[in-house]
Amino acid sequence: MTDPCLPECGVARFLTLLNGPWATLIVRELLHGSHRFTQLREALPGISPHTLTSRLRQFERHGIVTRTTYAEIPPRVEYALTPLGEGLREVLEAMGTWATAVPDPESGVTA
């Protein structure tokens, strides 16, 4: 079943799911393995708890991230990419490769 809020166009769907700078940076961090909420906040200086929570919930709803709660005291929650989320590895690597090929106009050096 498809989400009626998601566009049919693949590029538009991608941009809806990973809109804003924090979305791809959260995925980047989770590509290194599961993280606790606090670990993600520390790895992403400037992200608000509200934004991080909102993104993680959206990713979980769309099957990109799993949230595992451990019955410990204090409770421990970890977030990890699903196989669908892991599929973003090649996308982010391609984005990084492309971005590093763009010349920095202030340095005067071309790639």
PDB file of C-alpha atoms in Angstrom:
ATOM      1  CA  MET A   1       0.000   0.000   0.000  1.00  0.00           C
ATOM      2  CA  THR A   2       1.356   3.403  -0.938  1.00  0.00           C
ATOM      3  CA  ASP A   3       1.193   6.490   1.218  1.00  0.00           C
ATOM      4  CA  PRO A   4      -1.292   8.938  -0.341  1.00  0.00           C
ATOM      5  CA  CYS A   5       0.947  11.813   0.783  1.00  0.00           C
ATOM      6  CA  LEU A   6       3.898  10.603  -1.281  1.00  0.00           C
ATOM      7  CA  PRO A   7       4.205  11.721  -4.911  1.00  0.00           C
ATOM      8  CA  GLU A   8       4.353   9.109  -7.670  1.00  0.00           C
ATOM      9  CA  CYS A   9       7.463  10.610  -9.266  1.00  0.00           C
ATOM     10  CA  GLY A  10      10.549   8.931  -7.813  1.00  0.00           C
ATOM     11  CA  VAL A  11      12.604  12.131  -7.531  1.00  0.00           C
ATOM     12  CA  ALA A  12       9.734  14.014  -5.916  1.00  0.00           C
ATOM     13  CA  ARG A  13       9.158  11.073  -3.544  1.00  0.00           C
ATOM     14  CA  PHE A  14      12.856  11.053  -2.582  1.00  0.00           C
ATOM     15  CA  LEU A  15      12.786  14.791  -1.903  1.00  0.00           C
ATOM     16  CA  THR A  16       9.619  14.415   0.186  1.00  0.00           C
ATOM     17  CA  LEU A  17      11.151  11.660   2.309  1.00  0.00           C
ATOM     18  CA  LEU A  18      14.580  13.244   2.664  1.00  0.00           C
ATOM     19  CA  ASN A  19      13.786  16.933   2.507  1.00  0.00           C
ATOM     20  CA  GLY A  20      15.950  19.392   4.368  1.00  0.00           C
ATOM     21  CA  PRO A  21      19.608  19.062   5.312  1.00  0.00           C
ATOM     22  CA  TRP A  22      19.077  17.076   8.503  1.00  0.00           C
ATOM     23  CA  ALA A  23      17.407  14.097   6.840  1.00  0.00           C
ATOM     24  CA  THR A  24      20.404  13.057   4.764  1.00  0.00           C
ATOM     25  CA  LEU A  25      22.805  13.792   7.623  1.00  0.00           C
ATOM     26  CA  ILE A  26      20.819  11.532   9.970  1.00  0.00           C
ATOM     27  CA  VAL A  27      20.975   8.766   7.375  1.00  0.00           C
ATOM     28  CA  ARG A  28      24.711   9.407   6.953  1.00  0.00           C
ATOM     29  CA  GLU A  29      25.244   8.832  10.670  1.00  0.00           C
ATOM     30  CA  LEU A  30      23.088   5.709  10.735  1.00  0.00           C
ATOM     31  CA  LEU A  31      25.071   4.251   7.823  1.00  0.00           C
ATOM     32  CA  HIS A  32      27.839   3.732  10.426  1.00  0.00           C
ATOM     33  CA  GLY A  33      25.554   1.525  12.541  1.00  0.00           C
ATOM     34  CA  SER A  34      22.835   1.887  15.138  1.00  0.00           C
ATOM     35  CA  HIS A  35      22.803   4.992  17.310  1.00  0.00           C
ATOM     36  CA  ARG A  36      21.030   6.179  20.402  1.00  0.00           C
ATOM     37  CA  PHE A  37      19.148   9.464  20.253  1.00  0.00           C
ATOM     38  CA  THR A  38      21.857  11.268  22.232  1.00  0.00           C
ATOM     39  CA  GLN A  39      24.588   9.924  19.955  1.00  0.00           C
ATOM     40  CA  LEU A  40      22.760  11.291  16.929  1.00  0.00           C
ATOM     41  CA  ARG A  41      22.334  14.708  18.583  1.00  0.00           C
ATOM     42  CA  GLU A  42      26.039  14.828  19.412  1.00  0.00           C
ATOM     43  CA  ALA A  43      26.984  13.847  15.852  1.00  0.00           C
ATOM     44  CA  LEU A  44      24.732  16.559  14.412  1.00  0.00           C
ATOM     45  CA  PRO A  45      25.527  19.833  16.196  1.00  0.00           C
ATOM     46  CA  GLY A  46      22.714  22.324  15.784  1.00  0.00           C
ATOM     47  CA  ILE A  47      19.864  19.865  15.296  1.00  0.00           C
ATOM     48  CA  SER A  48      17.004  20.425  17.705  1.00  0.00           C
ATOM     49  CA  PRO A  49      15.543  17.499  19.658  1.00  0.00           C
ATOM     50  CA  HIS A  50      12.183  18.229  18.019  1.00  0.00           C
ATOM     51  CA  THR A  51      13.612  18.027  14.491  1.00  0.00           C
ATOM     52  CA  LEU A  52      15.542  14.835  15.237  1.00  0.00           C
ATOM     53  CA  THR A  53      12.491  13.189  16.801  1.00  0.00           C
ATOM     54  CA  SER A  54      10.294  14.265  13.904  1.00  0.00           C
ATOM     55  CA  ARG A  55      12.723  12.917  11.287  1.00  0.00           C
ATOM     56  CA  LEU A  56      13.246   9.617  13.075  1.00  0.00           C
ATOM     57  CA  ARG A  57       9.472   9.111  13.398  1.00  0.00           C
ATOM     58  CA  GLN A  58       8.984   9.899   9.710  1.00  0.00           C
ATOM     59  CA  PHE A  59      11.752   7.470   8.746  1.00  0.00           C
ATOM     60  CA  GLU A  60      10.257   4.797  10.978  1.00  0.00           C
ATOM     61  CA  ARG A  61       6.785   5.323   9.485  1.00  0.00           C
ATOM     62  CA  HIS A  62       8.184   4.848   5.975  1.00  0.00           C
ATOM     63  CA  GLY A  63      10.304   1.800   6.825  1.00  0.00           C
ATOM     64  CA  ILE A  64      13.681   3.529   6.524  1.00  0.00           C
ATOM     65  CA  VAL A  65      14.632   3.239  10.215  1.00  0.00           C
ATOM     66  CA  THR A  66      13.843   0.793  13.007  1.00  0.00           C
ATOM     67  CA  ARG A  67      13.477   1.847  16.627  1.00  0.00           C
ATOM     68  CA  THR A  68      14.442  -0.805  19.167  1.00  0.00           C
ATOM     69  CA  THR A  69      13.630  -0.321  22.843  1.00  0.00           C
ATOM     70  CA  TYR A  70      15.556  -2.364  25.397  1.00  0.00           C
ATOM     71  CA  ALA A  71      13.898  -3.141  28.728  1.00  0.00           C
ATOM     72  CA  GLU A  72      16.699  -1.807  30.888  1.00  0.00           C
ATOM     73  CA  ILE A  73      16.940   0.767  33.620  1.00  0.00           C
ATOM     74  CA  PRO A  74      17.265   3.404  32.377  1.00  0.00           C
ATOM     75  CA  PRO A  75      15.481   2.385  29.148  1.00  0.00           C
ATOM     76  CA  ARG A  76      17.698   2.292  26.072  1.00  0.00           C
ATOM     77  CA  VAL A  77      16.441   3.056  22.572  1.00  0.00           C
ATOM     78  CA  GLU A  78      18.493   2.540  19.430  1.00  0.00           C
ATOM     79  CA  TYR A  79      17.816   3.571  15.861  1.00  0.00           C
ATOM     80  CA  ALA A  80      19.137   1.657  12.872  1.00  0.00           C
ATOM     81  CA  LEU A  81      18.604   1.658   9.137  1.00  0.00           C
ATOM     82  CA  THR A  82      16.423  -1.042   7.625  1.00  0.00           C
ATOM     83  CA  PRO A  83      17.535  -2.722   4.386  1.00  0.00           C
ATOM     84  CA  LEU A  84      15.481  -0.046   2.595  1.00  0.00           C
ATOM     85  CA  GLY A  85      17.408   2.645   4.487  1.00  0.00           C
ATOM     86  CA  GLU A  86      20.716   0.926   3.736  1.00  0.00           C
ATOM     87  CA  GLY A  87      19.827   1.335   0.072  1.00  0.00           C
ATOM     88  CA  LEU A  88      20.534   5.042   0.545  1.00  0.00           C
ATOM     89  CA  ARG A  89      24.260   4.308   0.944  1.00  0.00           C
ATOM     90  CA  GLU A  90      24.913   4.378  -2.811  1.00  0.00           C
ATOM     91  CA  VAL A  91      22.761   7.492  -3.214  1.00  0.00           C
ATOM     92  CA  LEU A  92      24.652   9.413  -0.527  1.00  0.00           C
ATOM     93  CA  GLU A  93      28.025   8.214  -1.848  1.00  0.00           C
ATOM     94  CA  ALA A  94      27.055   9.419  -5.341  1.00  0.00           C
ATOM     95  CA  MET A  95      25.924  12.767  -3.906  1.00  0.00           C
ATOM     96  CA  GLY A  96      29.249  13.132  -2.072  1.00  0.00           C
ATOM     97  CA  THR A  97      31.259  12.266  -5.177  1.00  0.00           C
ATOM     98  CA  TRP A  98      29.309  14.734  -7.269  1.00  0.00           C
ATOM     99  CA  ALA A  99      29.596  17.497  -4.666  1.00  0.00           C
ATOM    100  CA  THR A 100      33.368  17.180  -4.351  1.00  0.00           C
ATOM    101  CA  ALA A 101      33.663  17.617  -8.133  1.00  0.00           C
ATOM    102  CA  VAL A 102      32.004  21.043  -7.956  1.00  0.00           C
ATOM    103  CA  PRO A 103      34.724  23.694  -7.931  1.00  0.00           C
ATOM    104  CA  ASP A 104      34.951  26.056  -4.984  1.00  0.00           C
ATOM    105  CA  PRO A 105      34.635  29.535  -6.513  1.00  0.00           C
ATOM    106  CA  GLU A 106      36.496  31.114  -3.586  1.00  0.00           C
ATOM    107  CA  SER A 107      39.590  28.919  -3.891  1.00  0.00           C
ATOM    108  CA  GLY A 108      40.033  29.470  -7.615  1.00  0.00           C
ATOM    109  CA  VAL A 109      40.803  25.752  -7.971  1.00  0.00           C
ATOM    110  CA  THR A 110      38.755  23.511 -10.233  1.00  0.00           C
ATOM    111  CA  ALA A 111      38.174  19.835  -9.585  1.00  0.00           C
TER     112      ALA A 111
END
